[in-house]
Backbone as a chain_set.jsonl record, in Angstrom:
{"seq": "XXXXXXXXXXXXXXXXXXXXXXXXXXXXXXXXXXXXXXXXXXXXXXXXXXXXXXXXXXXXXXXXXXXXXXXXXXXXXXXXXXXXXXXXXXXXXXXXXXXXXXXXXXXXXXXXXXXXXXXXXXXXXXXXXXXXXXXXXXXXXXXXXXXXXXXXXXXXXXXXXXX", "coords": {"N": [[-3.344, 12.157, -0.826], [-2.814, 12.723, 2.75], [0.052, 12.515, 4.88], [-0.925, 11.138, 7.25], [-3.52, 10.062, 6.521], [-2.328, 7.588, 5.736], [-1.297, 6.179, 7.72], [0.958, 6.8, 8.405], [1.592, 8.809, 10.579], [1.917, 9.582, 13.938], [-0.3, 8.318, 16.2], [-0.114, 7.712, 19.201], [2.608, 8.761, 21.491], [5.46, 7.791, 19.43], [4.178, 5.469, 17.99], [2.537, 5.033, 15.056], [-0.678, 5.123, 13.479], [-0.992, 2.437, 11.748], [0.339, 0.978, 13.153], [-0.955, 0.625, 15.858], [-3.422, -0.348, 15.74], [-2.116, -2.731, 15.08], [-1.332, -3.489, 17.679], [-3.554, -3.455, 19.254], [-5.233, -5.308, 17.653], [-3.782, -7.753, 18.806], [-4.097, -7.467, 21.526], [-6.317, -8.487, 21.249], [-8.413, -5.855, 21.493], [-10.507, -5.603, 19.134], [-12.828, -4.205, 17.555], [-11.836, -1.598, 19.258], [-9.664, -1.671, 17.457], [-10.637, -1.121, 14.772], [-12.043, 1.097, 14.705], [-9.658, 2.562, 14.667], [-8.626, 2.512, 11.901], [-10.798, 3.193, 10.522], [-10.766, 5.28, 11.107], [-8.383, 6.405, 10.067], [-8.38, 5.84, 7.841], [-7.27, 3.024, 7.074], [-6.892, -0.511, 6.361], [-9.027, -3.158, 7.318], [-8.467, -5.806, 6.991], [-6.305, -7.445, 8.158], [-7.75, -7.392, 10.916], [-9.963, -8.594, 10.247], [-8.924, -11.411, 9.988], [-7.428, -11.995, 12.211], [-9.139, -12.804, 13.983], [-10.794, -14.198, 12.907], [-9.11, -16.362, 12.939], [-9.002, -16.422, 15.657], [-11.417, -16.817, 16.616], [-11.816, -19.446, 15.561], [-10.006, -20.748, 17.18], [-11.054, -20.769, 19.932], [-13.231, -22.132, 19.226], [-12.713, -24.87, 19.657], [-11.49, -24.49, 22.029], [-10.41, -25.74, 25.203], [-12.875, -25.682, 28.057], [-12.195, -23.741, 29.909], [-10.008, -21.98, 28.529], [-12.472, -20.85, 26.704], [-14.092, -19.781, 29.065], [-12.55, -17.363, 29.94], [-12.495, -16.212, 27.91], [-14.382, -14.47, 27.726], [-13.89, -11.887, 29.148], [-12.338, -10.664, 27.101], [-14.573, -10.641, 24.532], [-16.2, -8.967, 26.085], [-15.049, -6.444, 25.939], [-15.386, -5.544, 23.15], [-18.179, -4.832, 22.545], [-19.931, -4.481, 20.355], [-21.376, -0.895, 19.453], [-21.698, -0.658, 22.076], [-23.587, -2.764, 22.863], [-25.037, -5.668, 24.713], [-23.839, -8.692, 23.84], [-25.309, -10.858, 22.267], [-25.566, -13.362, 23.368], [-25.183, -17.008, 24.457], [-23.153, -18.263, 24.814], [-19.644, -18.073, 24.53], [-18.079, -18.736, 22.064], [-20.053, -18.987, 20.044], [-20.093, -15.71, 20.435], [-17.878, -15.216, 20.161], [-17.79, -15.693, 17.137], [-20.353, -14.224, 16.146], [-19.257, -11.306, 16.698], [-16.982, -11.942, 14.893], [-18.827, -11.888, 12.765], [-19.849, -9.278, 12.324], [-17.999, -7.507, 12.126], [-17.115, -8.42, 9.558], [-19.507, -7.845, 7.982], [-20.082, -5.137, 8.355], [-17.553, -4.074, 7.963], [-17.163, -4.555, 5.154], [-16.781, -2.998, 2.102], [-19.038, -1.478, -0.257], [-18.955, -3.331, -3.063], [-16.833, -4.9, -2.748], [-14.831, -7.263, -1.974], [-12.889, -8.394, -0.439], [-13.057, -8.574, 2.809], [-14.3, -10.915, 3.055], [-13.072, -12.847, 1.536], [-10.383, -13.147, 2.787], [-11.235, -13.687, 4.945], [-12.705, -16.298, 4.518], [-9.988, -17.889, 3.04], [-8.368, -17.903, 5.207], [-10.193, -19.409, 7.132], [-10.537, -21.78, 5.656], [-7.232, -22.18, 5.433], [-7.195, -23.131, 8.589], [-8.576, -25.382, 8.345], [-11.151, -25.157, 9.149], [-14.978, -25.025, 9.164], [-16.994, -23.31, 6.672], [-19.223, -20.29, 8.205], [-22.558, -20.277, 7.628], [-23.35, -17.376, 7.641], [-21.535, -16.375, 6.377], [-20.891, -17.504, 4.111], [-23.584, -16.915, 2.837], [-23.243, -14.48, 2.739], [-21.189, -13.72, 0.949], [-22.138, -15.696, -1.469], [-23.888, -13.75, -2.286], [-22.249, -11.071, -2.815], [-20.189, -11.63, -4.891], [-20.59, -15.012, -6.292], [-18.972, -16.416, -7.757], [-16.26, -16.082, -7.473], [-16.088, -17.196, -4.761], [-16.738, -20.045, -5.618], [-14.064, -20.11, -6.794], [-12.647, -20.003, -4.688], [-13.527, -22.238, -3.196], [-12.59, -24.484, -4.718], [-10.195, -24.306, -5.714], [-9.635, -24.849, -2.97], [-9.67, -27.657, -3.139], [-12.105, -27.945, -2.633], [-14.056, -29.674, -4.035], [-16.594, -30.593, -4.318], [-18.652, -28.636, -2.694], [-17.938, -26.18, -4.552], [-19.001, -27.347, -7.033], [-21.692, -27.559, -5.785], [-22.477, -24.771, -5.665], [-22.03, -23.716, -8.293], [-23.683, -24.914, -9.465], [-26.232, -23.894, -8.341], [-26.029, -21.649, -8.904], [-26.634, -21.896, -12.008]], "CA": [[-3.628, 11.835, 0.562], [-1.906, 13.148, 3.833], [0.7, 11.114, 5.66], [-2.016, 11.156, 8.428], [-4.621, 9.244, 6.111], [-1.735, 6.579, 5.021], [-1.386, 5.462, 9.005], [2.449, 7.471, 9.153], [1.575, 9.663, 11.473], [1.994, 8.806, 15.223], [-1.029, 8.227, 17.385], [0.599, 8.55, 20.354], [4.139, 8.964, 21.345], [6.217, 6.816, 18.962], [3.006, 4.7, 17.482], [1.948, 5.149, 13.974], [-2.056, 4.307, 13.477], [-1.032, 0.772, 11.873], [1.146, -0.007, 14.507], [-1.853, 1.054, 16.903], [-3.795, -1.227, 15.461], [-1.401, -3.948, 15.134], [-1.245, -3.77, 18.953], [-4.793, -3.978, 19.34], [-5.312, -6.646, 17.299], [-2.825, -8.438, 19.54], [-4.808, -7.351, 22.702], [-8.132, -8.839, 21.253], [-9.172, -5.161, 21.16], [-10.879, -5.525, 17.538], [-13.239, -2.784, 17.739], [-11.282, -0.145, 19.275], [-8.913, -1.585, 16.373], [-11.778, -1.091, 13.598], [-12.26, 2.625, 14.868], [-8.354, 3.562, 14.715], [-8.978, 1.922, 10.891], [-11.977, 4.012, 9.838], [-10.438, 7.217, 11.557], [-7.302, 7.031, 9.44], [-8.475, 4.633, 6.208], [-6.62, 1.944, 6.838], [-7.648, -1.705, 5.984], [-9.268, -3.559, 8.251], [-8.028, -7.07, 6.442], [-5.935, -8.08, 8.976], [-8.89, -7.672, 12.261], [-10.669, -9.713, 9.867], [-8.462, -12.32, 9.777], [-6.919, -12.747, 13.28], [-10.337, -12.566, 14.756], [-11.513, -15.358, 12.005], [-8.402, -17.707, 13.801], [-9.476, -16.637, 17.564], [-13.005, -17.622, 16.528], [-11.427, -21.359, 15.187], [-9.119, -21.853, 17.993], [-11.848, -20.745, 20.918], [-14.226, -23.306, 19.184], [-11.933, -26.287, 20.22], [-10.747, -24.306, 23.4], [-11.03, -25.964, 26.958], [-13.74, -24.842, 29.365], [-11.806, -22.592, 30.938], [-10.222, -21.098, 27.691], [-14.023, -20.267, 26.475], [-14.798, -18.686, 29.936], [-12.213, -16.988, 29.887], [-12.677, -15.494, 26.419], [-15.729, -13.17, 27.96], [-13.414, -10.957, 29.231], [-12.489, -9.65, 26.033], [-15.572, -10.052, 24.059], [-16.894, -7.687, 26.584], [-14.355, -5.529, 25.637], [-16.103, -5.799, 21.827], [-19.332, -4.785, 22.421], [-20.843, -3.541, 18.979], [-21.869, -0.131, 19.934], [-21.968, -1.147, 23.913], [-24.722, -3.785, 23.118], [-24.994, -7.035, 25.234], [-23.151, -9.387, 22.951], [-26.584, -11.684, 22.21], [-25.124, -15.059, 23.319], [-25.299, -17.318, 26.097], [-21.483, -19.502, 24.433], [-18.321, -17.653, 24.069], [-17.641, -19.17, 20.835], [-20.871, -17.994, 18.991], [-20.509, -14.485, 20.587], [-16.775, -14.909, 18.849], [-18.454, -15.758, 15.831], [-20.822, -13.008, 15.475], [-18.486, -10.489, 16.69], [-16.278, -11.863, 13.471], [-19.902, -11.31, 11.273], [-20.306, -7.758, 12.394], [-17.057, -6.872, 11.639], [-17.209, -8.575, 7.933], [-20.379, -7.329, 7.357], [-20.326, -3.723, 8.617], [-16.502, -3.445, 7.43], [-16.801, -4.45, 3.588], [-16.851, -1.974, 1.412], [-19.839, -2.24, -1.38], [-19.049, -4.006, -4.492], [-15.857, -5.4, -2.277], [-15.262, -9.041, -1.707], [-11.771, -8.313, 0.212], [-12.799, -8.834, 3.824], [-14.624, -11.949, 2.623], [-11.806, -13.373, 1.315], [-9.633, -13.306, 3.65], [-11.843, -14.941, 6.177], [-12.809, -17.328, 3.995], [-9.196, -18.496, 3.361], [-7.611, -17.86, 6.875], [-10.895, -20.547, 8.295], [-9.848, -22.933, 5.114], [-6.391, -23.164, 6.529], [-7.523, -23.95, 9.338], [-9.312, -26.626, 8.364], [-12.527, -24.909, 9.853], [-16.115, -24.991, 8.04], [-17.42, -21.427, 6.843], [-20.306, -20.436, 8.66], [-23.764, -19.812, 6.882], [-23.346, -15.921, 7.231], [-20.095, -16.155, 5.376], [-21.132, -17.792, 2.671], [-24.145, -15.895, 2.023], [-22.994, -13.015, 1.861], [-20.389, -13.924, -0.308], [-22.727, -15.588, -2.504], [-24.374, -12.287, -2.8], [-21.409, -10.431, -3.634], [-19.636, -12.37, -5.677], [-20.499, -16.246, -5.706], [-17.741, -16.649, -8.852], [-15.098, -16.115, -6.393], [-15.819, -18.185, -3.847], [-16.717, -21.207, -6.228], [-12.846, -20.371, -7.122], [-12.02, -20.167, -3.644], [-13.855, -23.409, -2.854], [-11.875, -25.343, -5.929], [-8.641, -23.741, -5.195], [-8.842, -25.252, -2.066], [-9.931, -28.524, -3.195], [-13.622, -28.595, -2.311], [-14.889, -29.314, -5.751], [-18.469, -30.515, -3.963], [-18.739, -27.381, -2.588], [-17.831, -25.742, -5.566], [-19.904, -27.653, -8.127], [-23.141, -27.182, -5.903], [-22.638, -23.535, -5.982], [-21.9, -23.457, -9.647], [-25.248, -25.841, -10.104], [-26.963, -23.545, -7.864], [-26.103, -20.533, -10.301], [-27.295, -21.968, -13.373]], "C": [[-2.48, 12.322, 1.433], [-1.397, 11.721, 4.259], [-0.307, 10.763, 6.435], [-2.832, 9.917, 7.975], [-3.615, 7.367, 5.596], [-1.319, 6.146, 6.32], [0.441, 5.767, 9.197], [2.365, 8.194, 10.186], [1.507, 9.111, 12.827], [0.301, 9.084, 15.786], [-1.052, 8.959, 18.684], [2.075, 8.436, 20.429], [4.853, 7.741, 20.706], [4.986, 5.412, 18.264], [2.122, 5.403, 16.373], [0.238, 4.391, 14.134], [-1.679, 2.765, 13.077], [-0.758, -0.073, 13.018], [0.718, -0.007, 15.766], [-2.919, -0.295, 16.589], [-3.153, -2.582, 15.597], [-1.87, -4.766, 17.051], [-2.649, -4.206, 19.556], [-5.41, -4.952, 18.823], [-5.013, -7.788, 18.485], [-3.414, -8.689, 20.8], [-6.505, -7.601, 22.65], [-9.305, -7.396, 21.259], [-9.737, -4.685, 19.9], [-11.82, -4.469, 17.394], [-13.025, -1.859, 17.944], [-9.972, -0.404, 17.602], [-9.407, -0.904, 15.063], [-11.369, 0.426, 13.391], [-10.888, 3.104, 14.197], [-8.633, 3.335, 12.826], [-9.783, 2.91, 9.963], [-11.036, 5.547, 10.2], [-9.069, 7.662, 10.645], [-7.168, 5.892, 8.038], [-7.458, 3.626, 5.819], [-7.885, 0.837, 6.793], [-7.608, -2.538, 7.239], [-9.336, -5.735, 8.206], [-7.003, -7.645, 7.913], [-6.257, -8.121, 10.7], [-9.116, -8.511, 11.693], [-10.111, -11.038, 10.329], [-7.799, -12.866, 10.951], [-7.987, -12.785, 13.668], [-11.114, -14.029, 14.542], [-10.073, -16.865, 13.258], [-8.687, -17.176, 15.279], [-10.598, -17.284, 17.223], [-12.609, -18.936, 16.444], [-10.998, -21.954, 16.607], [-10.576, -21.735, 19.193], [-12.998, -22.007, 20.565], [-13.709, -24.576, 19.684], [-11.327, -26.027, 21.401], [-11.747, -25.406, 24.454], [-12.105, -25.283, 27.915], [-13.354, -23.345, 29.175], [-10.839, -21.776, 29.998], [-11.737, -20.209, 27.582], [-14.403, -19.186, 27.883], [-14.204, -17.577, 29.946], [-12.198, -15.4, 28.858], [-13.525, -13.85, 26.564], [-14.834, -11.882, 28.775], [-12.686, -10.241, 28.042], [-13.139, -9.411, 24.862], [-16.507, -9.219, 24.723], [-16.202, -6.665, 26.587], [-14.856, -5.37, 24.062], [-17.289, -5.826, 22.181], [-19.793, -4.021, 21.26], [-21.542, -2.556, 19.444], [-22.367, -0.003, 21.678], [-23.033, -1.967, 23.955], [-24.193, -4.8, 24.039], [-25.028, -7.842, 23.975], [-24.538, -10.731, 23.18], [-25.568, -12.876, 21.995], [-24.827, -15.568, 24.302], [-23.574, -18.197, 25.831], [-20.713, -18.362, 23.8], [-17.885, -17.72, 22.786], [-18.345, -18.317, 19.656], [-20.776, -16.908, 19.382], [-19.162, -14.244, 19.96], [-17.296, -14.528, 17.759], [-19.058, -14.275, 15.114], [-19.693, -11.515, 15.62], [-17.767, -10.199, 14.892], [-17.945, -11.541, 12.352], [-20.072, -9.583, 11.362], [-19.508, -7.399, 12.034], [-17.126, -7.061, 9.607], [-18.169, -7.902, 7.229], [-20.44, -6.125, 7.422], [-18.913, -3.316, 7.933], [-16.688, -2.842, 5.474], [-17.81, -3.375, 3.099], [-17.807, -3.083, 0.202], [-18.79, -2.742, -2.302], [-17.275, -4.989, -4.216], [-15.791, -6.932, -1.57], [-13.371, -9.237, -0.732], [-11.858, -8.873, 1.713], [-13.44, -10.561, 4.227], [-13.788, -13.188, 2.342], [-10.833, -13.665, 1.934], [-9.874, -13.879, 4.19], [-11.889, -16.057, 6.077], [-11.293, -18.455, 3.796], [-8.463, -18.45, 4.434], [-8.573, -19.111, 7.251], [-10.545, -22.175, 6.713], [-8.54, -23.588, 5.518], [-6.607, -23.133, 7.543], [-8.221, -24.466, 9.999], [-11.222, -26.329, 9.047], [-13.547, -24.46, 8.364], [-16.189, -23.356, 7.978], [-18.832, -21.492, 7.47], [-21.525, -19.962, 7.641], [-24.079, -18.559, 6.526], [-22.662, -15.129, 6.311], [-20.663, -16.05, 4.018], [-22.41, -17.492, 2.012], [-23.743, -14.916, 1.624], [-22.105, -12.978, 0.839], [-21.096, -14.959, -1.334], [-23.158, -14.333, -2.985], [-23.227, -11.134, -3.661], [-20.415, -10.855, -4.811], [-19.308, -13.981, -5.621], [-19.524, -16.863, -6.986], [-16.302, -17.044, -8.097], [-15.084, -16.691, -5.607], [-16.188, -19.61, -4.456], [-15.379, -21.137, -6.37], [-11.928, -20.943, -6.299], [-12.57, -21.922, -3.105], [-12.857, -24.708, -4.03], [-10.605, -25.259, -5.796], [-8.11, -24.226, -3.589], [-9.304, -26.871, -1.956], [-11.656, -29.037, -2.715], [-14.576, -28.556, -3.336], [-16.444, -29.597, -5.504], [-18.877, -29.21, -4.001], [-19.121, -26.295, -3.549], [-18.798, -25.499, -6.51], [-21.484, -27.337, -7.403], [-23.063, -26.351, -6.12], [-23.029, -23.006, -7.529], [-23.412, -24.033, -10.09], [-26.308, -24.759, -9.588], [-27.392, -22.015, -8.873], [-26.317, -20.193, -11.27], [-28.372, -21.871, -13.901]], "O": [[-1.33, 12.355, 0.994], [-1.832, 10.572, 4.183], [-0.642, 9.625, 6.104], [-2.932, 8.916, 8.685], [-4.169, 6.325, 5.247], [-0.556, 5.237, 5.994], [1.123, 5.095, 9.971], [3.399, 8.162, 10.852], [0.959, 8.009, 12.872], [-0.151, 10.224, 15.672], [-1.544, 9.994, 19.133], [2.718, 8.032, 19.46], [4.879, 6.697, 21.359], [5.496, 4.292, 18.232], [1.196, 6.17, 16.638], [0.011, 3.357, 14.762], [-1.962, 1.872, 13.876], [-1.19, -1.086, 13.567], [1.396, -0.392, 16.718], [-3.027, -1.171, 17.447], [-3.716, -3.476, 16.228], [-2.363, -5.82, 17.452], [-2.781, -5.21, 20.255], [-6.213, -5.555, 19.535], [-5.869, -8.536, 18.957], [-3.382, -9.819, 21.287], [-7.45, -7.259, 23.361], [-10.523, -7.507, 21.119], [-9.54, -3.525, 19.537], [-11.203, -3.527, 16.897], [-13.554, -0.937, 17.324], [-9.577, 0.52, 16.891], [-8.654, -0.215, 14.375], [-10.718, 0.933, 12.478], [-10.922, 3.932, 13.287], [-8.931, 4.45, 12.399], [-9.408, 3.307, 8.86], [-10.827, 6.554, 9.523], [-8.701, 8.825, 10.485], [-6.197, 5.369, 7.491], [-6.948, 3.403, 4.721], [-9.092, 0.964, 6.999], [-6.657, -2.678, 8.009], [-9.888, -6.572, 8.92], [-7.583, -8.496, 8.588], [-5.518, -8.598, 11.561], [-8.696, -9.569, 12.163], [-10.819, -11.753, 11.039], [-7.526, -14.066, 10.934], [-7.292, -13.008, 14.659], [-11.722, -14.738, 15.343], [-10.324, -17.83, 13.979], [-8.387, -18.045, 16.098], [-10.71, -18.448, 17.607], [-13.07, -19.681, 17.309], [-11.328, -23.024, 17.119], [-11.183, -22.802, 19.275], [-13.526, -22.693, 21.44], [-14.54, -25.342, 20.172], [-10.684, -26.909, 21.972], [-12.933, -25.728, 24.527], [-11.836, -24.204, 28.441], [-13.827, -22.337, 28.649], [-10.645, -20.668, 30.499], [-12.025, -19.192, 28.212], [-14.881, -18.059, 27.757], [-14.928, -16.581, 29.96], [-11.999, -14.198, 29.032], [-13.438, -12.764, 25.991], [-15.472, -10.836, 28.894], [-12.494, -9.039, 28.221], [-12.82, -8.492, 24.108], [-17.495, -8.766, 24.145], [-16.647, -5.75, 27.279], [-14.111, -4.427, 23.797], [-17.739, -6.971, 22.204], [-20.009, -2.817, 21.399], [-22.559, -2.967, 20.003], [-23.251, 0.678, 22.198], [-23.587, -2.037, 25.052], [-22.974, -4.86, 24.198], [-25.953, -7.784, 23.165], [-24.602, -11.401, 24.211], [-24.98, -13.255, 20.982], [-24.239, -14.932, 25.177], [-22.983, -18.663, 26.805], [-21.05, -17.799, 22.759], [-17.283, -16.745, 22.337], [-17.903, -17.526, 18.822], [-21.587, -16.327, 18.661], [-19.055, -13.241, 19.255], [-17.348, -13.37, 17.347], [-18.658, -13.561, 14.195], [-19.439, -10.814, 14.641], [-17.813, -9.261, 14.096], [-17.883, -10.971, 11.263], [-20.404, -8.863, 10.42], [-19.841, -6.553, 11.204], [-17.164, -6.202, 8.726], [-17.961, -7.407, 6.122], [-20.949, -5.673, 6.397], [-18.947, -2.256, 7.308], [-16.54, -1.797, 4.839], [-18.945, -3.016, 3.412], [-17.717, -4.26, -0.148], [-17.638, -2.375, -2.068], [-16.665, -5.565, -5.118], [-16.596, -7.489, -0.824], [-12.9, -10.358, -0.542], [-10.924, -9.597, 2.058], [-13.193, -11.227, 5.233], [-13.886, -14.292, 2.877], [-10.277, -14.692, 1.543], [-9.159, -14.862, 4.383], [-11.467, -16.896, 6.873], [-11.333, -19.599, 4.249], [-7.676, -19.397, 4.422], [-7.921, -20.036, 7.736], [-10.385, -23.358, 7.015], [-8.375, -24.768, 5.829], [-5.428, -23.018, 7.878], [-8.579, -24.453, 11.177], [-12.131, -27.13, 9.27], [-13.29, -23.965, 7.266], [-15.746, -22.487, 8.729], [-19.549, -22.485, 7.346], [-21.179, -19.14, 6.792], [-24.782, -18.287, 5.553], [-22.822, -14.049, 5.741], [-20.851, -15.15, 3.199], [-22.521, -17.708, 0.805], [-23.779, -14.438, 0.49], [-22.26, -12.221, -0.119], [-20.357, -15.051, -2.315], [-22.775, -13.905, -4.073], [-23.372, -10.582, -4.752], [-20.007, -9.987, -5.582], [-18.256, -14.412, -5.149], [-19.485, -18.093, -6.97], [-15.565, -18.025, -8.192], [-13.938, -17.034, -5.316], [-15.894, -20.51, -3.668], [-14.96, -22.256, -6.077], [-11.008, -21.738, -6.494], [-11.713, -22.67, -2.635], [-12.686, -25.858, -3.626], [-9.917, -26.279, -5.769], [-6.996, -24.144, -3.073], [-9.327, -27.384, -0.837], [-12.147, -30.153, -2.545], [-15.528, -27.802, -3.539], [-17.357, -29.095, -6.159], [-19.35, -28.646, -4.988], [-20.165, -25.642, -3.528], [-19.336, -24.455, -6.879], [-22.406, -26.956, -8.124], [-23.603, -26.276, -7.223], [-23.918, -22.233, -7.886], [-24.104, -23.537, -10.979], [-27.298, -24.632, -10.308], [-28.44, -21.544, -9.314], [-26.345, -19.057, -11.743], [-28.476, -22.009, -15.12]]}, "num_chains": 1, "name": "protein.A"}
């Protein structure tokens, strides 16, 4: 692989692709982050995962956090769609499913993972999209991940559900 494809190469003046990303992360731009990601094969593990704690904290934000918020999930429009959602929070949400789901790589349980433990610490439920799909790809691993973080209910239905 070229330096180029390993995110050494500058961007723009003095800004390596990670550290392009980084910044975008930072600026809630997770999509233009994605792109810089795909365009120079970096991992897109750590969008996942700050995106997964904006989604937590905006669910317990104030009002006027949440309203706020729509100025930069309209900066995240999935292909320039109208972000299908009338609450800030769920248009977080899906934002974070499009990314998990359109990022991971087949037979890959990486961007899954991450999410999954980033919304365990903190303390937030997984949502229903999560944890299908990570049943689907590997529901071994997240019975581990559910046990490993003490949710042996959790756990054991899965495991019951698998038998």
């Amino acid at each position: 692989a070229n330096a180029n494809s390993q995110g050494c190469m500058p961007v723009s003046p003095g800004l390596t692709p990670a550290e392009t990303v980084g910044f975008l992360t930072t600026a809630n731009l997770y999509l233009l982050a994605v792109q810089i990601c795909e365009e120079f094969n970096l991992p897109t593990v750590g969008i996942a995962e700050a995106l997964a704690t904006k989604a937590v904290r905006l669910s317990t934000a104030k009002a006027q956090e949440k309203s706020a918020a729509w100025q930069w999930l309209a900066e995240n429009r999935p292909g320039g769609a109208d972000i299908p959602s009338e609450c800030a929070v769920t248009a977080a949400w899906n934002l974070l499913k499009h990314i998990v789901e359109n990022e991971e790589k087949e037979r890959e349980t990486v961007l899954h993972r991450v999410v999954t433990t980033r919304l365990f610490t903190l303390g937030a439920d997984l949502p229903p999209w999560l944890v299908a799909g990570y049943k689907k790809k590997d529901a071994a691993e997240l019975i581990r991940l559910y046990h490993s973080q003490g949710k042996l209910e959790a756990a054991s239905e899965l495991a019951i559900e698998y038998l």
